[in-house]
Amino acid sequence: MKNLSSLAILSLLALTLPLAIASDPSPLQDFCIGVNNPSNALFVNGKFCKDPKLSGLDKSRSTESSPVGSNVTTVNVDQIPGLNTLGISLVRIDYGVNGQNPPHTHPRATEILLVQEGTLLVGFFSSSPDNRLFNKTLNKGDVFVFPEGLIHFQVNIGKQPAVALAALNSQNPGVIVISNTLFWSSPPIDPNVLAKSFQLDPKVIMDLQKKIG
Amino acid sequence: MKNLSSLAILSLLALTLPLAIASDPSPLQDFCIGVNNPSNALFVNGKFCKDPKLSGLDKSRSTESSPVGSNVTTVNVDQIPGLNTLGISLVRIDYGVNGQNPPHTHPRATEILLVQEGTLLVGFFSSSPDNRLFNKTLNKGDVFVFPEGLIHFQVNIGKQPAVALAALNSQNPGVIVISNTLFWSSPPIDPNVLAKSFQLDPKVIMDLQKKIG
Amino acid sequence: MKNLSSLAILSLLALTLPLAIASDPSPLQDFCIGVNNPSNALFVNGKFCKDPKLSGLDKSRSTESSPVGSNVTTVNVDQIPGLNTLGISLVRIDYGVNGQNPPHTHPRATEILLVQEGTLLVGFFSSSPDNRLFNKTLNKGDVFVFPEGLIHFQVNIGKQPAVALAALNSQNPGVIVISNTLFWSSPPIDPNVLAKSFQLDPKVIMDLQKKIG
Amino acid sequence: MKNLSSLAILSLLALTLPLAIASDPSPLQDFCIGVNNPSNALFVNGKFCKDPKLSGLDKSRSTESSPVGSNVTTVNVDQIPGLNTLGISLVRIDYGVNGQNPPHTHPRATEILLVQEGTLLVGFFSSSPDNRLFNKTLNKGDVFVFPEGLIHFQVNIGKQPAVALAALNSQNPGVIVISNTLFWSSPPIDPNVLAKSFQLDPKVIMDLQKKIG
Amino acid sequence: MKNLSSLAILSLLALTLPLAIASDPSPLQDFCIGVNNPSNALFVNGKFCKDPKLSGLDKSRSTESSPVGSNVTTVNVDQIPGLNTLGISLVRIDYGVNGQNPPHTHPRATEILLVQEGTLLVGFFSSSPDNRLFNKTLNKGDVFVFPEGLIHFQVNIGKQPAVALAALNSQNPGVIVISNTLFWSSPPIDPNVLAKSFQLDPKVIMDLQKKIG
Amino acid sequence: MKNLSSLAILSLLALTLPLAIASDPSPLQDFCIGVNNPSNALFVNGKFCKDPKLSGLDKSRSTESSPVGSNVTTVNVDQIPGLNTLGISLVRIDYGVNGQNPPHTHPRATEILLVQEGTLLVGFFSSSPDNRLFNKTLNKGDVFVFPEGLIHFQVNIGKQPAVALAALNSQNPGVIVISNTLFWSSPPIDPNVLAKSFQLDPKVIMDLQKKIG
């Protein structure tokens, strides 16, 4: 009996290997569901499709609890396992009045953004040594592109809440919010490092680090 | 004068080569504008950014002139040169009442779709020999995924016009509308080939080919 | 004893992980066998090679049971586990007199085809809106290319059976036979969807769906 | 007139740029012809297809002028411009009696080989420090795989000439024939380097270098 | 004469196209020199090799003019055209006493660093929401890895100048120095955007922006 | 109890699957540790970082036991599990007086080399049929590039031991030492095959094969 169940585990392992070790730059199967329990794992071979659907992206999100007045709702492989290996994801961004999606990067994806409601000031910076800022004011229906790995931001400069939808070309693009990462990491970074980098008095950095991200 | 202009052409060619022959799986520069005239080409080296912005994607499109009652508005590298090398694009799809985006494939991209207005019946087929149909009814705010290269479709099954927004993980995903390609190609395919493939009377195929796609 | 065997399973799992999560665009090891039983799995680290050989591709296959008069023999990672991660596969295609390999796509590969025996009419369609048909008559020794994801077909227009050999640049290219997928999927698609798409009377579609693919 | 023709050149250059700088891991267009003259270049945008066909691969090649008794006929992007960006190619190999395709590597591709006529001894070596030889005797209809970048060879061990067909997953896989590269390069390598590497008397190396590859 | 030179230009263009539109995930040729003048361009087909060599990376660089006390010497495709399409580059980093390589990211590459002289405190941050700091003290001969796109830094915590050598897996990894990009971009970003993002008094930001990066 | 532990194994398997089947050309997570025991495997989801550090690369290695007078110390995913999926690695090469790193290839990577101490004669060969040798003498601080998959070598031509550091753009580039692979493989290759390939008397080959690599 024990052997039997071990065999089940092993054959399940064997089933997944042919995909697991794949390295083609495109998918190696029609779709490949990231599974959350072993029974599903038996269907990784493409003969079964877990629901590639998610609901509620039309609902507005509260931005009140956010210190920067925005709320980002992600739709990536964590929300839709069916996205696994397919290299794309979505986000919905709600902006309160004067809210912003603060300067951040996506280490593994380019982003294309569509304004659904309101007016946004958006921008990205080219890499050093140029550090050029490319600024645009976007209104409802405008589309803008943030290249892979570059720092970018959006600010609601309208009198009403704003909404944007963005797509990214990775199933797990990741996000690095510059302020949270530098000043509110765990553990915190030595304030003298940031003080020199930003040419600020270490006390300013320490005050900053005391705040909650 | 002639030499001068030839030199200009050549140096412009030389400038583009370091990027042109790139083969990294990710971009080789912050951004890289697809140019429409030679003077711009001088700026391909990333020191200058052509406007990565497009407007009007919020405007509804007429579906009346479409035999299938839909209208697809693409936002790819042809509309935004700034998308070049960044591997992502968008489409807006308007559906009239009873309209459909007929069965089609994207040869080079996965698609993620968000319903903006109305109710859609969507689906895709797994590859042969399974040929499984995965059907879903989507309402406003629902998200669905169509894996790379698989045949898929959307049908407006609501009482009102519908709108969807979709993102694809290529700057030029391409689209193959099955019916247009098979029955209304130029030149037309030998009807006997389709007759045997679809097990139809060649006359049915010939009638079909006489219609305008 | 049980723990021991569990440890074996786990270490075998651990062994496979470094490859499993690889994302280089090229292989991460000399070769990497997709295993069919746990004992082999212990050798995934490249110290052992499962037989990368297959026989009998010279034998002609019967096309009689095929409604379209052809028989496709695949040589991919399912037949040769040693192909795993190596990004290539083969097919042998036998065509009866008047037989065809009906319009289909490979969602994940380009195909290069060599005529071994007989005379074939081959073609592919460019993507919409062009939908251009590129037609060629091929004789023994002719080579032709079908680009990734485009609809293509081959028809035996000779007086004898024909044979072709084709290579595809994926270990699992997949195949979507248009007629089978659209008309004989399980479950079947709503005939009204196809009727509108193909501008056919729904009855024609329903008759079609009654036939066996 | 001159300006006109310069403009033609430039617009042709501009046309090619959006593709030229692409870095997606899959093609960025249906097909993309490597052009040999400017008039064709105007059609690189996918609206025109240069003949993706080549003939005569069924014809046997003489192996008499070859010191190793074999003749390799390549079908890559140099012979079929239509292969450009599509990542696949073919070779036909003719072997005289006792002929061999000597130890070589392909720096950019995996190879899958099918024996068309005769009997071959084939093999490849795993990488150092294992340096394991994987040997097989192949008969007509047998298929074998040579992983990317590994040294491999085929020897005709039958009593008749042999023929093999092989596919490689690059449009330009390259070939490095070990003996030709090491002993008959231009300029020749210092014989003392090879003497130490192979632990041979430098005189043996110098005699070897005097022969014609 | 004009035609002749135009032909030269065109054939040179033709030569470059087969590579220019390549999209394989690996190089499409042995090497492919990024050229700086048209005469070299004639040799892009791999029949000629521009010097893939650079000298002087052993020389220490002055860190005195640097506000952060470091000096980064890059060896990428701009310094060695022969690196083109080969996906790798180097940097040498000199650190004065108390010097640092301030928090930065590489949008297109992972970095592996080796300490050549001295003692460094190095670290990187995982992406949000974790924002975990991974800190290490490195001595001469220690190696550390900074994953693609993540913010990282090095600080000289020894009593002597320090030197590190780092490799990155792109021919043009790019660098984004966070402080320079956010506070000293051209044009400057609206200080109120940063004030909210960093929860600082706008005056602090404005003072910061007045300094020279 | 047994079921419990089986569940643990299975959920651990499930955790790893979402990454395991990934096929993006870039990492799918910040970092992804190749684990050596099951408890660690539970942390593959990026919430935990195994030490991406290694020490001692500054120490010189003895070259006395090497028949070719060199010693290669690798720093790849086997030494630093944290390199997993990140596509880069390092090697330190020590050369005795008259020592060499004999002709070899890396099947999956390009190499960039920096001379740390001494004077090296380095070179690589372009692919057949050119077989061109590109030779350079490198001194301390010189950098040179060896393109992916090409045969290359380094020889210490100075009067003192030499040291080089090299980076390769794969986490597991592999190495094929030509002499070891051809003459000292296990099992050995039929000497007549090499005799014909190298146009040597089989006795010379057999003598060679008797030596220890």
PDB file of N, CA and C in Angstrom, chain D residues 67 98 100 102-103 107 125 127-128 131-133 148-151 153 155 175-183 185-187 189 193 196-199 208 211, chain F residues 67 98 100 102-103 107 125 127-128 131-133 148-151 153 155 175-183 185-187 189 193 196-199 208 211:
ATOM      1  N   PRO D  67      38.215  13.690 -48.377  1.00  0.00           N
ATOM      2  CA  PRO D  67      39.193  12.836 -47.696  1.00  0.00           C
ATOM      3  C   PRO D  67      38.543  11.929 -46.651  1.00  0.00           C
ATOM      4  N   ASN D  98      32.737   3.150 -46.135  1.00  0.00           N
ATOM      5  CA  ASN D  98      33.771   3.529 -45.161  1.00  0.00           C
ATOM      6  C   ASN D  98      33.850   5.040 -44.930  1.00  0.00           C
ATOM      7  N   GLN D 100      32.794   8.845 -43.491  1.00  0.00           N
ATOM      8  CA  GLN D 100      32.335   9.329 -42.182  1.00  0.00           C
ATOM      9  C   GLN D 100      32.058  10.823 -42.246  1.00  0.00           C
ATOM     10  N   PRO D 102      32.999  13.457 -39.888  1.00  0.00           N
ATOM     11  CA  PRO D 102      33.938  13.368 -38.770  1.00  0.00           C
ATOM     12  C   PRO D 102      33.455  14.149 -37.546  1.00  0.00           C
ATOM     13  N   PRO D 103      34.066  13.917 -36.361  1.00  0.00           N
ATOM     14  CA  PRO D 103      33.642  14.591 -35.141  1.00  0.00           C
ATOM     15  C   PRO D 103      33.549  16.102 -35.334  1.00  0.00           C
ATOM     16  N   PRO D 107      27.602  25.038 -33.002  1.00  0.00           N
ATOM     17  CA  PRO D 107      27.623  25.936 -31.836  1.00  0.00           C
ATOM     18  C   PRO D 107      26.268  26.514 -31.461  1.00  0.00           C
ATOM     19  N   PHE D 125      29.465  12.827 -27.454  1.00  0.00           N
ATOM     20  CA  PHE D 125      30.173  12.804 -26.184  1.00  0.00           C
ATOM     21  C   PHE D 125      29.522  13.798 -25.246  1.00  0.00           C
ATOM     22  N   SER D 127      29.710  16.394 -21.966  1.00  0.00           N
ATOM     23  CA  SER D 127      30.754  17.387 -21.712  1.00  0.00           C
ATOM     24  C   SER D 127      31.704  16.894 -20.614  1.00  0.00           C
ATOM     25  N   SER D 128      32.858  17.595 -20.480  1.00  0.00           N
ATOM     26  CA  SER D 128      33.843  17.230 -19.461  1.00  0.00           C
ATOM     27  C   SER D 128      33.258  17.511 -18.079  1.00  0.00           C
ATOM     28  N   ASN D 131      32.929  13.167 -20.284  1.00  0.00           N
ATOM     29  CA  ASN D 131      33.391  12.724 -21.603  1.00  0.00           C
ATOM     30  C   ASN D 131      32.858  11.338 -21.939  1.00  0.00           C
ATOM     31  N   ARG D 132      31.573  11.128 -21.662  1.00  0.00           N
ATOM     32  CA  ARG D 132      31.004   9.823 -21.984  1.00  0.00           C
ATOM     33  C   ARG D 132      30.632   9.756 -23.450  1.00  0.00           C
ATOM     34  N   LEU D 133      30.947   8.603 -24.090  1.00  0.00           N
ATOM     35  CA  LEU D 133      30.574   8.394 -25.486  1.00  0.00           C
ATOM     36  C   LEU D 133      29.263   7.629 -25.526  1.00  0.00           C
ATOM     37  N   GLU D 148      22.576  20.184 -28.422  1.00  0.00           N
ATOM     38  CA  GLU D 148      23.225  21.436 -28.828  1.00  0.00           C
ATOM     39  C   GLU D 148      24.661  21.528 -28.318  1.00  0.00           C
ATOM     40  N   GLY D 149      25.595  21.797 -29.239  1.00  0.00           N
ATOM     41  CA  GLY D 149      26.970  22.113 -28.874  1.00  0.00           C
ATOM     42  C   GLY D 149      27.849  20.925 -28.524  1.00  0.00           C
ATOM     43  N   LEU D 150      27.316  19.713 -28.521  1.00  0.00           N
ATOM     44  CA  LEU D 150      28.136  18.552 -28.165  1.00  0.00           C
ATOM     45  C   LEU D 150      28.820  17.971 -29.408  1.00  0.00           C
ATOM     46  N   ILE D 151      30.032  17.378 -29.219  1.00  0.00           N
ATOM     47  CA  ILE D 151      30.769  16.766 -30.329  1.00  0.00           C
ATOM     48  C   ILE D 151      30.071  15.468 -30.731  1.00  0.00           C
ATOM     49  N   PHE D 153      29.388  12.488 -34.352  1.00  0.00           N
ATOM     50  CA  PHE D 153      29.925  11.958 -35.623  1.00  0.00           C
ATOM     51  C   PHE D 153      28.996  10.871 -36.136  1.00  0.00           C
ATOM     52  N   VAL D 155      29.469   7.347 -38.929  1.00  0.00           N
ATOM     53  CA  VAL D 155      30.369   6.546 -39.766  1.00  0.00           C
ATOM     54  C   VAL D 155      29.545   5.523 -40.532  1.00  0.00           C
ATOM     55  N   VAL D 175      28.922  24.958 -38.160  1.00  0.00           N
ATOM     56  CA  VAL D 175      29.536  23.646 -37.957  1.00  0.00           C
ATOM     57  C   VAL D 175      31.015  23.843 -37.685  1.00  0.00           C
ATOM     58  N   ILE D 176      31.532  23.108 -36.710  1.00  0.00           N
ATOM     59  CA  ILE D 176      32.958  23.152 -36.392  1.00  0.00           C
ATOM     60  C   ILE D 176      33.488  21.730 -36.512  1.00  0.00           C
ATOM     61  N   VAL D 177      34.198  21.457 -37.623  1.00  0.00           N
ATOM     62  CA  VAL D 177      34.815  20.143 -37.800  1.00  0.00           C
ATOM     63  C   VAL D 177      36.119  20.164 -37.011  1.00  0.00           C
ATOM     64  N   ILE D 178      36.172  19.328 -35.952  1.00  0.00           N
ATOM     65  CA  ILE D 178      37.279  19.428 -34.992  1.00  0.00           C
ATOM     66  C   ILE D 178      38.634  19.334 -35.682  1.00  0.00           C
ATOM     67  N   SER D 179      38.824  18.321 -36.525  1.00  0.00           N
ATOM     68  CA  SER D 179      40.158  18.128 -37.132  1.00  0.00           C
ATOM     69  C   SER D 179      40.524  19.332 -38.008  1.00  0.00           C
ATOM     70  N   ASN D 180      39.588  19.764 -38.851  1.00  0.00           N
ATOM     71  CA  ASN D 180      39.895  20.893 -39.745  1.00  0.00           C
ATOM     72  C   ASN D 180      40.208  22.146 -38.940  1.00  0.00           C
ATOM     73  N   THR D 181      39.436  22.356 -37.882  1.00  0.00           N
ATOM     74  CA  THR D 181      39.588  23.591 -37.109  1.00  0.00           C
ATOM     75  C   THR D 181      40.925  23.588 -36.369  1.00  0.00           C
ATOM     76  N   LEU D 182      41.256  22.464 -35.748  1.00  0.00           N
ATOM     77  CA  LEU D 182      42.460  22.452 -34.919  1.00  0.00           C
ATOM     78  C   LEU D 182      43.736  22.363 -35.751  1.00  0.00           C
ATOM     79  N   PHE D 183      43.699  21.553 -36.812  1.00  0.00           N
ATOM     80  CA  PHE D 183      44.961  21.264 -37.510  1.00  0.00           C
ATOM     81  C   PHE D 183      45.119  22.007 -38.811  1.00  0.00           C
ATOM     82  N   SER D 185      43.601  25.218 -39.586  1.00  0.00           N
ATOM     83  CA  SER D 185      43.055  26.570 -39.550  1.00  0.00           C
ATOM     84  C   SER D 185      43.969  27.499 -40.331  1.00  0.00           C
ATOM     85  N   SER D 186      43.463  28.706 -40.644  1.00  0.00           N
ATOM     86  CA  SER D 186      44.338  29.709 -41.227  1.00  0.00           C
ATOM     87  C   SER D 186      44.255  30.964 -40.387  1.00  0.00           C
ATOM     88  N   PRO D 187      45.356  31.460 -39.820  1.00  0.00           N
ATOM     89  CA  PRO D 187      46.670  30.814 -39.861  1.00  0.00           C
ATOM     90  C   PRO D 187      46.697  29.566 -38.988  1.00  0.00           C
ATOM     91  N   ILE D 189      47.640  27.098 -35.914  1.00  0.00           N
ATOM     92  CA  ILE D 189      47.930  27.315 -34.499  1.00  0.00           C
ATOM     93  C   ILE D 189      49.354  26.818 -34.219  1.00  0.00           C
ATOM     94  N   VAL D 193      51.269  24.160 -28.943  1.00  0.00           N
ATOM     95  CA  VAL D 193      50.031  24.232 -28.157  1.00  0.00           C
ATOM     96  C   VAL D 193      49.274  22.911 -28.292  1.00  0.00           C
ATOM     97  N   LYS D 196      51.072  19.846 -26.628  1.00  0.00           N
ATOM     98  CA  LYS D 196      50.849  19.677 -25.184  1.00  0.00           C
ATOM     99  C   LYS D 196      49.413  19.224 -24.909  1.00  0.00           C
ATOM    100  N   SER D 197      48.466  19.834 -25.610  1.00  0.00           N
ATOM    101  CA  SER D 197      47.066  19.502 -25.371  1.00  0.00           C
ATOM    102  C   SER D 197      46.805  18.028 -25.640  1.00  0.00           C
ATOM    103  N   PHE D 198      47.354  17.542 -26.763  1.00  0.00           N
ATOM    104  CA  PHE D 198      47.102  16.152 -27.153  1.00  0.00           C
ATOM    105  C   PHE D 198      48.207  15.212 -26.663  1.00  0.00           C
ATOM    106  N   GLN D 199      49.218  15.770 -25.978  1.00  0.00           N
ATOM    107  CA  GLN D 199      50.338  14.964 -25.503  1.00  0.00           C
ATOM    108  C   GLN D 199      50.949  14.146 -26.646  1.00  0.00           C
ATOM    109  N   LEU D 208      50.971  16.620 -39.398  1.00  0.00           N
ATOM    110  CA  LEU D 208      49.515  16.701 -39.574  1.00  0.00           C
ATOM    111  C   LEU D 208      49.146  18.028 -40.235  1.00  0.00           C
ATOM    112  N   LYS D 211      49.396  18.335 -44.042  1.00  0.00           N
ATOM    113  CA  LYS D 211      48.377  17.720 -44.907  1.00  0.00           C
ATOM    114  C   LYS D 211      47.300  18.749 -45.253  1.00  0.00           C
TER     115      LYS D 211
ATOM    116  N   PRO F  67      48.246  17.624 -16.388  1.00  0.00           N
ATOM    117  CA  PRO F  67      49.142  17.339 -17.520  1.00  0.00           C
ATOM    118  C   PRO F  67      49.317  18.546 -18.445  1.00  0.00           C
ATOM    119  N   ASN F  98      54.423  27.755 -18.779  1.00  0.00           N
ATOM    120  CA  ASN F  98      54.174  26.892 -19.949  1.00  0.00           C
ATOM    121  C   ASN F  98      52.839  26.153 -19.872  1.00  0.00           C
ATOM    122  N   GLN F 100      48.696  25.583 -20.076  1.00  0.00           N
ATOM    123  CA  GLN F 100      47.661  26.007 -21.028  1.00  0.00           C
ATOM    124  C   GLN F 100      46.292  25.534 -20.557  1.00  0.00           C
ATOM    125  N   PRO F 102      43.628  23.977 -22.521  1.00  0.00           N
ATOM    126  CA  PRO F 102      43.689  23.446 -23.885  1.00  0.00           C
ATOM    127  C   PRO F 102      42.427  23.748 -24.684  1.00  0.00           C
ATOM    128  N   PRO F 103      42.483  23.590 -26.028  1.00  0.00           N
ATOM    129  CA  PRO F 103      41.319  23.885 -26.879  1.00  0.00           C
ATOM    130  C   PRO F 103      40.054  23.216 -26.351  1.00  0.00           C
ATOM    131  N   PRO F 107      29.290  24.582 -24.683  1.00  0.00           N
ATOM    132  CA  PRO F 107      28.145  24.380 -25.578  1.00  0.00           C
ATOM    133  C   PRO F 107      26.998  25.352 -25.354  1.00  0.00           C
ATOM    134  N   PHE F 125      38.669  29.879 -32.900  1.00  0.00           N
ATOM    135  CA  PHE F 125      38.549  29.543 -34.321  1.00  0.00           C
ATOM    136  C   PHE F 125      37.118  29.819 -34.772  1.00  0.00           C
ATOM    137  N   SER F 127      33.896  29.104 -37.317  1.00  0.00           N
ATOM    138  CA  SER F 127      33.364  27.796 -37.706  1.00  0.00           C
ATOM    139  C   SER F 127      33.794  27.452 -39.128  1.00  0.00           C
ATOM    140  N   SER F 128      33.624  26.172 -39.486  1.00  0.00           N
ATOM    141  CA  SER F 128      33.981  25.685 -40.814  1.00  0.00           C
ATOM    142  C   SER F 128      33.040  26.322 -41.837  1.00  0.00           C
ATOM    143  N   ASN F 131      37.365  28.228 -40.613  1.00  0.00           N
ATOM    144  CA  ASN F 131      38.358  27.768 -39.631  1.00  0.00           C
ATOM    145  C   ASN F 131      39.444  28.808 -39.418  1.00  0.00           C
ATOM    146  N   ARG F 132      39.039  30.066 -39.300  1.00  0.00           N
ATOM    147  CA  ARG F 132      40.042  31.112 -39.079  1.00  0.00           C
ATOM    148  C   ARG F 132      40.444  31.160 -37.619  1.00  0.00           C
ATOM    149  N   LEU F 133      41.753  31.294 -37.374  1.00  0.00           N
ATOM    150  CA  LEU F 133      42.253  31.422 -36.006  1.00  0.00           C
ATOM    151  C   LEU F 133      42.408  32.905 -35.693  1.00  0.00           C
ATOM    152  N   GLU F 148      29.995  32.120 -28.219  1.00  0.00           N
ATOM    153  CA  GLU F 148      29.308  30.890 -27.816  1.00  0.00           C
ATOM    154  C   GLU F 148      29.599  29.722 -28.750  1.00  0.00           C
ATOM    155  N   GLY F 149      30.042  28.616 -28.158  1.00  0.00           N
ATOM    156  CA  GLY F 149      30.175  27.364 -28.898  1.00  0.00           C
ATOM    157  C   GLY F 149      31.432  27.234 -29.746  1.00  0.00           C
ATOM    158  N   LEU F 150      32.274  28.271 -29.807  1.00  0.00           N
ATOM    159  CA  LEU F 150      33.476  28.180 -30.645  1.00  0.00           C
ATOM    160  C   LEU F 150      34.653  27.611 -29.842  1.00  0.00           C
ATOM    161  N   ILE F 151      35.561  26.899 -30.559  1.00  0.00           N
ATOM    162  CA  ILE F 151      36.748  26.332 -29.903  1.00  0.00           C
ATOM    163  C   ILE F 151      37.716  27.454 -29.559  1.00  0.00           C
ATOM    164  N   PHE F 153      41.211  28.702 -26.609  1.00  0.00           N
ATOM    165  CA  PHE F 153      42.280  28.205 -25.735  1.00  0.00           C
ATOM    166  C   PHE F 153      43.026  29.398 -25.153  1.00  0.00           C
ATOM    167  N   VAL F 155      47.174  30.080 -23.461  1.00  0.00           N
ATOM    168  CA  VAL F 155      48.484  29.512 -23.169  1.00  0.00           C
ATOM    169  C   VAL F 155      49.296  30.537 -22.387  1.00  0.00           C
ATOM    170  N   VAL F 175      31.592  22.445 -20.403  1.00  0.00           N
ATOM    171  CA  VAL F 175      32.891  22.582 -21.065  1.00  0.00           C
ATOM    172  C   VAL F 175      33.210  21.274 -21.767  1.00  0.00           C
ATOM    173  N   ILE F 176      33.730  21.373 -22.971  1.00  0.00           N
ATOM    174  CA  ILE F 176      34.138  20.193 -23.738  1.00  0.00           C
ATOM    175  C   ILE F 176      35.608  20.373 -24.092  1.00  0.00           C
ATOM    176  N   VAL F 177      36.489  19.670 -23.364  1.00  0.00           N
ATOM    177  CA  VAL F 177      37.910  19.723 -23.676  1.00  0.00           C
ATOM    178  C   VAL F 177      38.154  18.751 -24.838  1.00  0.00           C
ATOM    179  N   ILE F 178      38.541  19.316 -25.984  1.00  0.00           N
ATOM    180  CA  ILE F 178      38.564  18.518 -27.222  1.00  0.00           C
ATOM    181  C   ILE F 178      39.401  17.253 -27.060  1.00  0.00           C
ATOM    182  N   SER F 179      40.625  17.389 -26.551  1.00  0.00           N
ATOM    183  CA  SER F 179      41.504  16.212 -26.479  1.00  0.00           C
ATOM    184  C   SER F 179      40.929  15.151 -25.542  1.00  0.00           C
ATOM    185  N   ASN F 180      40.473  15.570 -24.370  1.00  0.00           N
ATOM    186  CA  ASN F 180      39.914  14.596 -23.431  1.00  0.00           C
ATOM    187  C   ASN F 180      38.701  13.901 -24.023  1.00  0.00           C
ATOM    188  N   THR F 181      37.869  14.698 -24.680  1.00  0.00           N
ATOM    189  CA  THR F 181      36.613  14.142 -25.186  1.00  0.00           C
ATOM    190  C   THR F 181      36.889  13.139 -26.306  1.00  0.00           C
ATOM    191  N   LEU F 182      37.776  13.508 -27.231  1.00  0.00           N
ATOM    192  CA  LEU F 182      37.985  12.643 -28.398  1.00  0.00           C
ATOM    193  C   LEU F 182      38.829  11.419 -28.070  1.00  0.00           C
ATOM    194  N   PHE F 183      39.875  11.625 -27.239  1.00  0.00           N
ATOM    195  CA  PHE F 183      40.846  10.533 -27.091  1.00  0.00           C
ATOM    196  C   PHE F 183      40.698   9.777 -25.791  1.00  0.00           C
ATOM    197  N   SER F 185      37.615   9.454 -23.899  1.00  0.00           N
ATOM    198  CA  SER F 185      36.215   9.284 -23.482  1.00  0.00           C
ATOM    199  C   SER F 185      36.037   7.899 -22.879  1.00  0.00           C
ATOM    200  N   SER F 186      34.918   7.698 -22.158  1.00  0.00           N
ATOM    201  CA  SER F 186      34.599   6.340 -21.696  1.00  0.00           C
ATOM    202  C   SER F 186      33.201   6.005 -22.181  1.00  0.00           C
ATOM    203  N   PRO F 187      33.034   4.939 -22.963  1.00  0.00           N
ATOM    204  CA  PRO F 187      34.102   4.090 -23.505  1.00  0.00           C
ATOM    205  C   PRO F 187      34.881   4.833 -24.584  1.00  0.00           C
ATOM    206  N   ILE F 189      36.352   5.816 -28.257  1.00  0.00           N
ATOM    207  CA  ILE F 189      35.810   5.750 -29.613  1.00  0.00           C
ATOM    208  C   ILE F 189      36.700   4.822 -30.439  1.00  0.00           C
ATOM    209  N   VAL F 193      37.980   5.502 -36.457  1.00  0.00           N
ATOM    210  CA  VAL F 193      37.177   6.685 -36.769  1.00  0.00           C
ATOM    211  C   VAL F 193      38.048   7.932 -36.665  1.00  0.00           C
ATOM    212  N   LYS F 196      40.833   8.196 -39.423  1.00  0.00           N
ATOM    213  CA  LYS F 196      40.396   8.744 -40.711  1.00  0.00           C
ATOM    214  C   LYS F 196      40.134  10.245 -40.583  1.00  0.00           C
ATOM    215  N   SER F 197      39.489  10.624 -39.479  1.00  0.00           N
ATOM    216  CA  SER F 197      39.140  12.027 -39.300  1.00  0.00           C
ATOM    217  C   SER F 197      40.391  12.891 -39.273  1.00  0.00           C
ATOM    218  N   PHE F 198      41.402  12.429 -38.540  1.00  0.00           N
ATOM    219  CA  PHE F 198      42.618  13.227 -38.385  1.00  0.00           C
ATOM    220  C   PHE F 198      43.694  12.814 -39.384  1.00  0.00           C
ATOM    221  N   GLN F 199      43.366  11.819 -40.246  1.00  0.00           N
ATOM    222  CA  GLN F 199      44.336  11.345 -41.226  1.00  0.00           C
ATOM    223  C   GLN F 199      45.661  10.959 -40.558  1.00  0.00           C
ATOM    224  N   LEU F 208      47.810   7.174 -28.282  1.00  0.00           N
ATOM    225  CA  LEU F 208      47.228   8.336 -27.620  1.00  0.00           C
ATOM    226  C   LEU F 208      46.170   7.888 -26.620  1.00  0.00           C
ATOM    227  N   LYS F 211      47.252   6.775 -23.151  1.00  0.00           N
ATOM    228  CA  LYS F 211      47.653   7.755 -22.132  1.00  0.00           C
ATOM    229  C   LYS F 211      46.460   8.119 -21.260  1.00  0.00           C
TER     230      LYS F 211
END
